[in-house]
PDB file of C-alpha atoms in Angstrom:
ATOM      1  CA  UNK Y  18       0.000   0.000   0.000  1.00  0.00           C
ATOM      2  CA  UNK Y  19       2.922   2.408   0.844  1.00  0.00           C
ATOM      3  CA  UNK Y  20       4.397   1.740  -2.542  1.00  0.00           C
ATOM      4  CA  UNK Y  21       1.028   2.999  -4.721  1.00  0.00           C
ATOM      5  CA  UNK Y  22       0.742   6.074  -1.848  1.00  0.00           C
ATOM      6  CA  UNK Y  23       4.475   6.867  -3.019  1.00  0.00           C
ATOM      7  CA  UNK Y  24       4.326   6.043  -6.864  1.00  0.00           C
ATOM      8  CA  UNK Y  25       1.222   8.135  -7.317  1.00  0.00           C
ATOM      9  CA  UNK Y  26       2.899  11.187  -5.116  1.00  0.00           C
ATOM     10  CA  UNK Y  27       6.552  10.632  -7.277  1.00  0.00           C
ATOM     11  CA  UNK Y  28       4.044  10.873 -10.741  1.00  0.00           C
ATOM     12  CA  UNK Y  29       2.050  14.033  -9.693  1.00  0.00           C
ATOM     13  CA  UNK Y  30       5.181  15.754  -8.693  1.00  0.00           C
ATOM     14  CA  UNK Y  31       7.032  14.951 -11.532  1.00  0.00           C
ATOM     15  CA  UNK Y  32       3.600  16.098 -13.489  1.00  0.00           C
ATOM     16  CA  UNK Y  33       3.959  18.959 -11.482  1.00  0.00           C
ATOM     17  CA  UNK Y  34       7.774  19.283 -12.453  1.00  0.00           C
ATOM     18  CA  UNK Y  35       6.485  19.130 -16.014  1.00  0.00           C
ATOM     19  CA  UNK Y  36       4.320  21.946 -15.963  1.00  0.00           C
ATOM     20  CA  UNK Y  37       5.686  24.165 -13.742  1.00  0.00           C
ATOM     21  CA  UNK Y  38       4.587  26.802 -15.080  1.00  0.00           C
ATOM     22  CA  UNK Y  39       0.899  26.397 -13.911  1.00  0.00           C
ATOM     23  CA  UNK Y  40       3.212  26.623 -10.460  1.00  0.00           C
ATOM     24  CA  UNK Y  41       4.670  29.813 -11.266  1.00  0.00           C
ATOM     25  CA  UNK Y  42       1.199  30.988 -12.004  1.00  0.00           C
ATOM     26  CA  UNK Y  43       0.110  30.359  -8.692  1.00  0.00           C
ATOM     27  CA  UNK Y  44       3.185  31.610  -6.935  1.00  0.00           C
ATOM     28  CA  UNK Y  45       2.709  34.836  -9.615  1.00  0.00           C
ATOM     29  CA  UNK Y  46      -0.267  35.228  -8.527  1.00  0.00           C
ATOM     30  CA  UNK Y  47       0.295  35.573  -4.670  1.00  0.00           C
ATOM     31  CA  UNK Y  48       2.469  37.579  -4.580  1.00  0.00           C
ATOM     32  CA  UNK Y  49       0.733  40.024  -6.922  1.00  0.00           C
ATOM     33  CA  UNK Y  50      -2.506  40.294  -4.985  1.00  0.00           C
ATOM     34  CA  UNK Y  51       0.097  41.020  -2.054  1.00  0.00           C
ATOM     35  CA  UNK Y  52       1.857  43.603  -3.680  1.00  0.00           C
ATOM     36  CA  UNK Y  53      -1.056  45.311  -4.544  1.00  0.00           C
ATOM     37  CA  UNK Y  54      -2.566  45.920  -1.061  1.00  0.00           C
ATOM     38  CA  UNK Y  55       0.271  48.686   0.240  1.00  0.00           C
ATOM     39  CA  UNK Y  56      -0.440  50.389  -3.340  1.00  0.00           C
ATOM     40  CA  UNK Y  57      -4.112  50.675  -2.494  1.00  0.00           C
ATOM     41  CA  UNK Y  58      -4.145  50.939   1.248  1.00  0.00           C
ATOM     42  CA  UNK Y  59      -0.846  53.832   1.563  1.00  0.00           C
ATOM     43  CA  UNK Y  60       2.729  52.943   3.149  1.00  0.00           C
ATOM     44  CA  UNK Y  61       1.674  53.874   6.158  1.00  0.00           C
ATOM     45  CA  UNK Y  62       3.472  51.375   8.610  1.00  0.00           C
ATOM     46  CA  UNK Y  63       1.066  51.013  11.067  1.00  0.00           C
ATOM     47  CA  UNK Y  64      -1.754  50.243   8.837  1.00  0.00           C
ATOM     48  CA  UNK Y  65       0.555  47.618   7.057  1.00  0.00           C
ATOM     49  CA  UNK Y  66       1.080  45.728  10.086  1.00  0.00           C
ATOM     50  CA  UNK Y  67      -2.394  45.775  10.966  1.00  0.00           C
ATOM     51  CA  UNK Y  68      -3.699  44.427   7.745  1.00  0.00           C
ATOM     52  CA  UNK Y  69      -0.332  41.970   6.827  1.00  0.00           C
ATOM     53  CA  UNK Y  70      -1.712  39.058   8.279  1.00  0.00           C
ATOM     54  CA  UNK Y  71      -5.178  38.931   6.289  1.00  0.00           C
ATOM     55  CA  UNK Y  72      -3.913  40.260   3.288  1.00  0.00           C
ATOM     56  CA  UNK Y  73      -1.348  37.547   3.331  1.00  0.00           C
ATOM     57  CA  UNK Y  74      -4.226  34.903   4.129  1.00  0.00           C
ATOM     58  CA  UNK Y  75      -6.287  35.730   1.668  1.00  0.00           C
ATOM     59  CA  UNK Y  76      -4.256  35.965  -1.070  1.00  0.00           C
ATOM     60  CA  UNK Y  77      -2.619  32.400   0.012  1.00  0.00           C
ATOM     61  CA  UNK Y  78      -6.464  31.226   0.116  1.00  0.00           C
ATOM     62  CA  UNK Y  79      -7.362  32.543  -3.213  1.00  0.00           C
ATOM     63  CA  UNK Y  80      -4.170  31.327  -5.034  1.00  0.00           C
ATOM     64  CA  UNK Y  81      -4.749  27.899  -3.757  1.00  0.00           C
ATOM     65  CA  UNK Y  82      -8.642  28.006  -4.828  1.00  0.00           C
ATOM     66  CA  UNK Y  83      -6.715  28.897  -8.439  1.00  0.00           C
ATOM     67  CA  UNK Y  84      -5.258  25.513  -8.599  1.00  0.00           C
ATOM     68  CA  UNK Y  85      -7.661  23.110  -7.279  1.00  0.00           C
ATOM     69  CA  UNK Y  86      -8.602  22.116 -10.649  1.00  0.00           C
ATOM     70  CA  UNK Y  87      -5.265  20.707 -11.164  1.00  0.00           C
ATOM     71  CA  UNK Y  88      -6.379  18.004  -8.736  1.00  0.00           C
ATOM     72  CA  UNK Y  89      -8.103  15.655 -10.570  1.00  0.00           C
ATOM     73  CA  UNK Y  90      -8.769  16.721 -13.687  1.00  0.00           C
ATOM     74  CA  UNK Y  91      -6.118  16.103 -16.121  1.00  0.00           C
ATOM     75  CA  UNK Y  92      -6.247  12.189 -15.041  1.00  0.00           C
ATOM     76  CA  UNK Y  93      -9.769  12.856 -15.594  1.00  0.00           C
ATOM     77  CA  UNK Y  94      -9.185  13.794 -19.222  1.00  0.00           C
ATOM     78  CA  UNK Y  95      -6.780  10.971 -19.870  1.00  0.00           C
ATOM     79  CA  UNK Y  96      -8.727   8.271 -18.083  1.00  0.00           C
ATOM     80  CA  UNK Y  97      -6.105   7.547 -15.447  1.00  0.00           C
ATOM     81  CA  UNK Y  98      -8.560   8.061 -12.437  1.00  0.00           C
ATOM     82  CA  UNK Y  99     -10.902   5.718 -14.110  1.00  0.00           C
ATOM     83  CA  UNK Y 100      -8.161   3.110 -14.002  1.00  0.00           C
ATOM     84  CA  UNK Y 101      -7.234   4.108 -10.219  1.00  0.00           C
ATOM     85  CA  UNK Y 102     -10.787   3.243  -9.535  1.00  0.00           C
ATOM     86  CA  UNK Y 103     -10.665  -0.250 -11.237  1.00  0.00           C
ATOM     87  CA  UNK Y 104      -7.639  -0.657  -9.108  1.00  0.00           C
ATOM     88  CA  UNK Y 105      -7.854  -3.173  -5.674  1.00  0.00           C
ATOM     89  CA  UNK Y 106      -5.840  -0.430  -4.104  1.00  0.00           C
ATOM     90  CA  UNK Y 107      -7.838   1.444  -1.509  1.00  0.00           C
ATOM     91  CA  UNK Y 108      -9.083   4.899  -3.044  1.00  0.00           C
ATOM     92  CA  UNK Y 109      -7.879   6.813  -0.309  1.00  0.00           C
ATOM     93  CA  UNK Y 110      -4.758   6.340  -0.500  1.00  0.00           C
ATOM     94  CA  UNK Y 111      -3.832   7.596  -3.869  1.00  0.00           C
ATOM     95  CA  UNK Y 112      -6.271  10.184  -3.686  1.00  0.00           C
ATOM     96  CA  UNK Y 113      -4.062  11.561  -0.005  1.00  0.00           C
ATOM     97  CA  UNK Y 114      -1.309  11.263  -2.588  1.00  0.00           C
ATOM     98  CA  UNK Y 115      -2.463  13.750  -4.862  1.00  0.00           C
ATOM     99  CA  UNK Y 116      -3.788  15.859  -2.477  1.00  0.00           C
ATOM    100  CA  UNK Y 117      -0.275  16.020  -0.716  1.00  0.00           C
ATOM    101  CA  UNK Y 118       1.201  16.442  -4.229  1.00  0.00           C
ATOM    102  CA  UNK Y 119      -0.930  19.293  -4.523  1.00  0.00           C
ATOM    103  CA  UNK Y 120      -0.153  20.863  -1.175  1.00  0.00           C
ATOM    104  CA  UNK Y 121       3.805  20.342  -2.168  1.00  0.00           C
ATOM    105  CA  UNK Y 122       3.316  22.099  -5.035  1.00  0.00           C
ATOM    106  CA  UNK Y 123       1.061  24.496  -4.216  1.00  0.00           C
ATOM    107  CA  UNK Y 124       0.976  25.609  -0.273  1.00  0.00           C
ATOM    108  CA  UNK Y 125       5.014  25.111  -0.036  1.00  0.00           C
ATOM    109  CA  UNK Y 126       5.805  28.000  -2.166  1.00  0.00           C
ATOM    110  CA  UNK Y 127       3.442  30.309  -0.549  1.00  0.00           C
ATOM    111  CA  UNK Y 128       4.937  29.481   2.670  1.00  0.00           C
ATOM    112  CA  UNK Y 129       8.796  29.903   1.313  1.00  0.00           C
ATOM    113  CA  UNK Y 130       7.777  33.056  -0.794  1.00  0.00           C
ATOM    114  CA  UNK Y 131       5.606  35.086   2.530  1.00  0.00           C
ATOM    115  CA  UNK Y 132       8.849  36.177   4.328  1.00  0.00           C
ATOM    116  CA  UNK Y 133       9.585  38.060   1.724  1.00  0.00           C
ATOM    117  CA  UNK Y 134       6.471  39.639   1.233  1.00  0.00           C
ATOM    118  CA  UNK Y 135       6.051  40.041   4.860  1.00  0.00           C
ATOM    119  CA  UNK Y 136       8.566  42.723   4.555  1.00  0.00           C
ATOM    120  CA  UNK Y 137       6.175  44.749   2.401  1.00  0.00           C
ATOM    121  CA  UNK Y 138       4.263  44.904   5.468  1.00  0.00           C
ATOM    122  CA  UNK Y 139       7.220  46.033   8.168  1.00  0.00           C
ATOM    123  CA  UNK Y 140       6.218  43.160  10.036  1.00  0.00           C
ATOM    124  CA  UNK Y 141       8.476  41.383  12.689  1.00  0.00           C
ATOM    125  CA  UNK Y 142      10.555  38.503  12.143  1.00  0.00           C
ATOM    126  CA  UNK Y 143       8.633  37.073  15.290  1.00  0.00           C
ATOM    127  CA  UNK Y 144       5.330  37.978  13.692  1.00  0.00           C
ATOM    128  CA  UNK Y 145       6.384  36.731  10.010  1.00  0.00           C
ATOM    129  CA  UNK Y 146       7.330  33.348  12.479  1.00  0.00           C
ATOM    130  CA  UNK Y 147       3.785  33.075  13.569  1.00  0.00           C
ATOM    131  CA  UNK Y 148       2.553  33.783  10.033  1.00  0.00           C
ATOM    132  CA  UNK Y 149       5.069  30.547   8.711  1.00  0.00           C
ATOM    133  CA  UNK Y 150       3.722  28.566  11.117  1.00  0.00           C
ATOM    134  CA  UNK Y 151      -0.143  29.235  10.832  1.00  0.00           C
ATOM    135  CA  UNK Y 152       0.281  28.838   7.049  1.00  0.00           C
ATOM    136  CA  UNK Y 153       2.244  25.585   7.278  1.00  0.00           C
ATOM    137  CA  UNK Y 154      -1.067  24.351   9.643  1.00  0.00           C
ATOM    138  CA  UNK Y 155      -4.046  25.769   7.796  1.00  0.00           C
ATOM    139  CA  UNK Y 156      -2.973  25.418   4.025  1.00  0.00           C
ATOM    140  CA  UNK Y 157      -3.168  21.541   4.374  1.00  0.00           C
ATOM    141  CA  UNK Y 158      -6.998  22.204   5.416  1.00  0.00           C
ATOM    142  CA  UNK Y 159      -7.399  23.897   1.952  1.00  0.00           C
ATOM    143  CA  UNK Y 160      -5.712  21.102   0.060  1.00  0.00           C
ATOM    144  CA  UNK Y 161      -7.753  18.612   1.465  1.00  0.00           C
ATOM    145  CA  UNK Y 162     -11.359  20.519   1.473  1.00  0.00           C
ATOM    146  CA  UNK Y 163     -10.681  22.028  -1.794  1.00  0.00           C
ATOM    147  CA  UNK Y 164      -9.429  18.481  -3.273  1.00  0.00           C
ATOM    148  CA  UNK Y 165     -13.148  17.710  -1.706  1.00  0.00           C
ATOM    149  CA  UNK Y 166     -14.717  20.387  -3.924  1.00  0.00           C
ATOM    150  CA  UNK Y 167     -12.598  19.700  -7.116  1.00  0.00           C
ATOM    151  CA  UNK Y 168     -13.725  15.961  -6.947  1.00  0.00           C
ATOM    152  CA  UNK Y 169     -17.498  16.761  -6.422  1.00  0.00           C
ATOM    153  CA  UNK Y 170     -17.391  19.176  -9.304  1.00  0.00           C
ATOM    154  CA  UNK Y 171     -15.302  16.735 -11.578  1.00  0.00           C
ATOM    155  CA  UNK Y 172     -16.513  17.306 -15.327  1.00  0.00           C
ATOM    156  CA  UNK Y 173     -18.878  19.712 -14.540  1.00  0.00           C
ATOM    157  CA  UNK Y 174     -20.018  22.548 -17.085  1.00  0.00           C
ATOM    158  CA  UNK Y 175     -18.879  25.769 -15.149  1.00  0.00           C
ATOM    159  CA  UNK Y 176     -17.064  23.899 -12.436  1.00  0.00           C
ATOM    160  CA  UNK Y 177     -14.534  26.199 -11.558  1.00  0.00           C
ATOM    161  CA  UNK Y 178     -17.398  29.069 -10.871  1.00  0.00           C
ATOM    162  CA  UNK Y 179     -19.202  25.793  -8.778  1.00  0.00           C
ATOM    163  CA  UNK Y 180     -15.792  24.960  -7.170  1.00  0.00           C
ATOM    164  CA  UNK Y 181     -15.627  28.483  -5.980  1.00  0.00           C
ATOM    165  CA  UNK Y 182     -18.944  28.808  -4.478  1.00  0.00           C
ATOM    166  CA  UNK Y 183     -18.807  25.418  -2.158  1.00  0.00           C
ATOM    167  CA  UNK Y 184     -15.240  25.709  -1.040  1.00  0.00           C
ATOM    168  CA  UNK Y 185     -14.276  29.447  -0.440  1.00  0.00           C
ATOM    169  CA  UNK Y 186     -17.528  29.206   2.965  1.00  0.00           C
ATOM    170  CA  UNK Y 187     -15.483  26.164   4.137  1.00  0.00           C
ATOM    171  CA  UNK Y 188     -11.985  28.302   4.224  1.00  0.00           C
ATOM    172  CA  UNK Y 189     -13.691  31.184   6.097  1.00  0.00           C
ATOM    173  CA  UNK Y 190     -13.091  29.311   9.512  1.00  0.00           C
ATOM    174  CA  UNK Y 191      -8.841  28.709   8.502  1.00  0.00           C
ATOM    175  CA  UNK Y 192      -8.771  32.757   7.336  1.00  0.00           C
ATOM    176  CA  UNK Y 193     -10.013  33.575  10.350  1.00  0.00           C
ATOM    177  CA  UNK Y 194      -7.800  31.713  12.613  1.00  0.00           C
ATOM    178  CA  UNK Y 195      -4.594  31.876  10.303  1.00  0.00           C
ATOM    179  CA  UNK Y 196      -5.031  35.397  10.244  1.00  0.00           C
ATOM    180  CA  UNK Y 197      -5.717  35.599  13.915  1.00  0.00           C
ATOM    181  CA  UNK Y 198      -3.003  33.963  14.924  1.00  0.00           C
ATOM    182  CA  UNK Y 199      -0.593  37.275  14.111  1.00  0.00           C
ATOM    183  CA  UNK Y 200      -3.284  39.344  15.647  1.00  0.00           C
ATOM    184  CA  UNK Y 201      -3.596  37.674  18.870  1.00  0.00           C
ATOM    185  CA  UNK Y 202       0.676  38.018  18.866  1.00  0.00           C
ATOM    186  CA  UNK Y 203       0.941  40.856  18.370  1.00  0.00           C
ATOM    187  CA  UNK Y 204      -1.969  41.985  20.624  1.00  0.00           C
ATOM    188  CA  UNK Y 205       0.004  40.157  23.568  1.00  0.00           C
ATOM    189  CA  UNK Y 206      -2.618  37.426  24.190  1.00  0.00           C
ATOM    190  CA  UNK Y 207      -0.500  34.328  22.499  1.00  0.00           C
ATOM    191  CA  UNK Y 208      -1.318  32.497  19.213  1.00  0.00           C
ATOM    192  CA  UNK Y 209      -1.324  29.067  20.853  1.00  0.00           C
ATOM    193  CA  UNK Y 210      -5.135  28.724  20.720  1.00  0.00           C
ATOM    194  CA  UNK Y 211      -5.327  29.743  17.513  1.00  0.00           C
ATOM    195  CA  UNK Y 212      -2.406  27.140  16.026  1.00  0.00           C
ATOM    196  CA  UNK Y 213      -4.147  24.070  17.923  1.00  0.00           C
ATOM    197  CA  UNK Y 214      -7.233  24.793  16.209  1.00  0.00           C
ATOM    198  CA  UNK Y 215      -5.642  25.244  13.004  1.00  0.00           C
ATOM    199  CA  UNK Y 216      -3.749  21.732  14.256  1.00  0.00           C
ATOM    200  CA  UNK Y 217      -6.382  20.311  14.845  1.00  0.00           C
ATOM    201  CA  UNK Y 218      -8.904  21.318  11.865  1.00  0.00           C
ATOM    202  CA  UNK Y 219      -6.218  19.966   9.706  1.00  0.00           C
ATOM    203  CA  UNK Y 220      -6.034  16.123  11.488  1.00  0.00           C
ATOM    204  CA  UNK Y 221      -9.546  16.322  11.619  1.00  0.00           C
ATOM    205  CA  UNK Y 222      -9.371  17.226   7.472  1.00  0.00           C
ATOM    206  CA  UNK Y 223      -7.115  14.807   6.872  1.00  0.00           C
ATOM    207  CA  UNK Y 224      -9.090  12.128   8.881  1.00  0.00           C
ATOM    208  CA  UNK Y 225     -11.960  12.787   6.730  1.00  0.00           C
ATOM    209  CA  UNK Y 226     -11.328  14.075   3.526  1.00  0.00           C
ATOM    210  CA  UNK Y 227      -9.701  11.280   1.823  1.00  0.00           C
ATOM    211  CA  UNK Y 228     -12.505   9.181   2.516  1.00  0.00           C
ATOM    212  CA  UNK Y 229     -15.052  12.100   0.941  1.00  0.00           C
ATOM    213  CA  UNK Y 230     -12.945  12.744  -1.654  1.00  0.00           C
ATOM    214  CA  UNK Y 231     -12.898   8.838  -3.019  1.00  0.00           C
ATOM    215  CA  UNK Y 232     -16.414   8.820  -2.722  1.00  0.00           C
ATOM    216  CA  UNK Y 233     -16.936  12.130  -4.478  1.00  0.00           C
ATOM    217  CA  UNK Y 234     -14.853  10.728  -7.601  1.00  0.00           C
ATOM    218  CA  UNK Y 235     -16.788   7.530  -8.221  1.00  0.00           C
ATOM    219  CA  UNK Y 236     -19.857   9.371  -7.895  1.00  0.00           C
ATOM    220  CA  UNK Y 237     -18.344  11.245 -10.897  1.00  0.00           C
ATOM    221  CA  UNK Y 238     -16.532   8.782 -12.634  1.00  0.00           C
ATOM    222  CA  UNK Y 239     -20.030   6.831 -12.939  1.00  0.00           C
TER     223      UNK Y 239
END
């Protein structure tokens, strides 16, 4: 079981690899809607540091909804997930495969790329700590609900609008404590409440998704 867990992670990465530059779009694209905020908002310091976190949540939220369609759908097209279905392998473990592929390729460059932008926003290198770490926490949760959505809106006509609409209410809860985290540092009152939740929303996701996900997929597959 390990081995088809790893062979289907070493594929998607190497797909990944492949097209990279659906990558760089993503990566583009955060850092963009970051840049954009201190042009709109002023460079007033204060105000930066105030709205850093969420900016930087939200624009990690909304360049991971960009690629969820990456999730399934090209083996869609080529009729590789039909075959992974046919397989006696258990769904869920190829599909955690591809979701972690996804989150590799997708949430681990965000993460790498907000220090930098965190500077944009004169925040602290304590602060842009707590940032790292509630990223590293909550961007799994996306992966894994958004690999959710992409599977129950598999083939769809006007999927990606559909995707949209069910996931982005589901990442409301991680914006609010990934973003809160920073605020509740900064305000003196500790992040620690904040990161278990995140900690725990994301063993809790990936207790559950998986299983959702598989489900979702042969619902569409049929």
């Amino acid at each position: 079981m390990l081995s088809v867990f790893l062979e289907v992670l070493r594929r998607d990465l190497l797909l990944a690899w492949r097209n990279r530059a659906d990558v760089l779009v993503t990566l583009s694209f955060f850092t963009i809607v970051a840049c954009l905020f201190p042009f709109g908002v002023g460079a007033e310091p204060n105000l930066l540091r105030t709205i850093a976190p969420g900016v930087l949540w939200v624009a990690a939220l909304l360049a991971t909804l960009l690629s969820l369609h990456r999730v399934f759908s090209q083996d869609h097209t080529d009729g590789v997930l039909e075959q992974l279905l046919l397989s006696p392998e258990p769904p869920v473990l190829w599909v955690l495969a591809k979701v972690l592929a996804h989150w590799l390729t997708t949430a681990v460059p965000l993460v790498i790329a907000a220090p930098a932008l965190a500077l944009l926003f004169d925040m602290t290198q304590s602060a842009t700590g707590v940032l790292i770490l509630s990223l590293l926490l909550g961007t799994p949760i996306l992966s894994l609900l958004g690999g959710v959505g992409a599977a129950l809106t598999l083939g769809l006509r006007g999927g990606g609008m559909l995707l949209a609409l069910l996931v982005l209410p589901l990442f409301v809860p991680i914006l609010i404590f990934g973003a809160g985290a920073v605020d509740a540092y900064l305000s003196g009152t500790g992040a620690n409440a904040h990161l278990m939740l995140l900690g725990g929303g994301s063993l809790a996701a990936l207790a559950l998704a998986p299983w959702a996900c598989a489900a979702a997929l042969r619902i569409a597959v049929e």
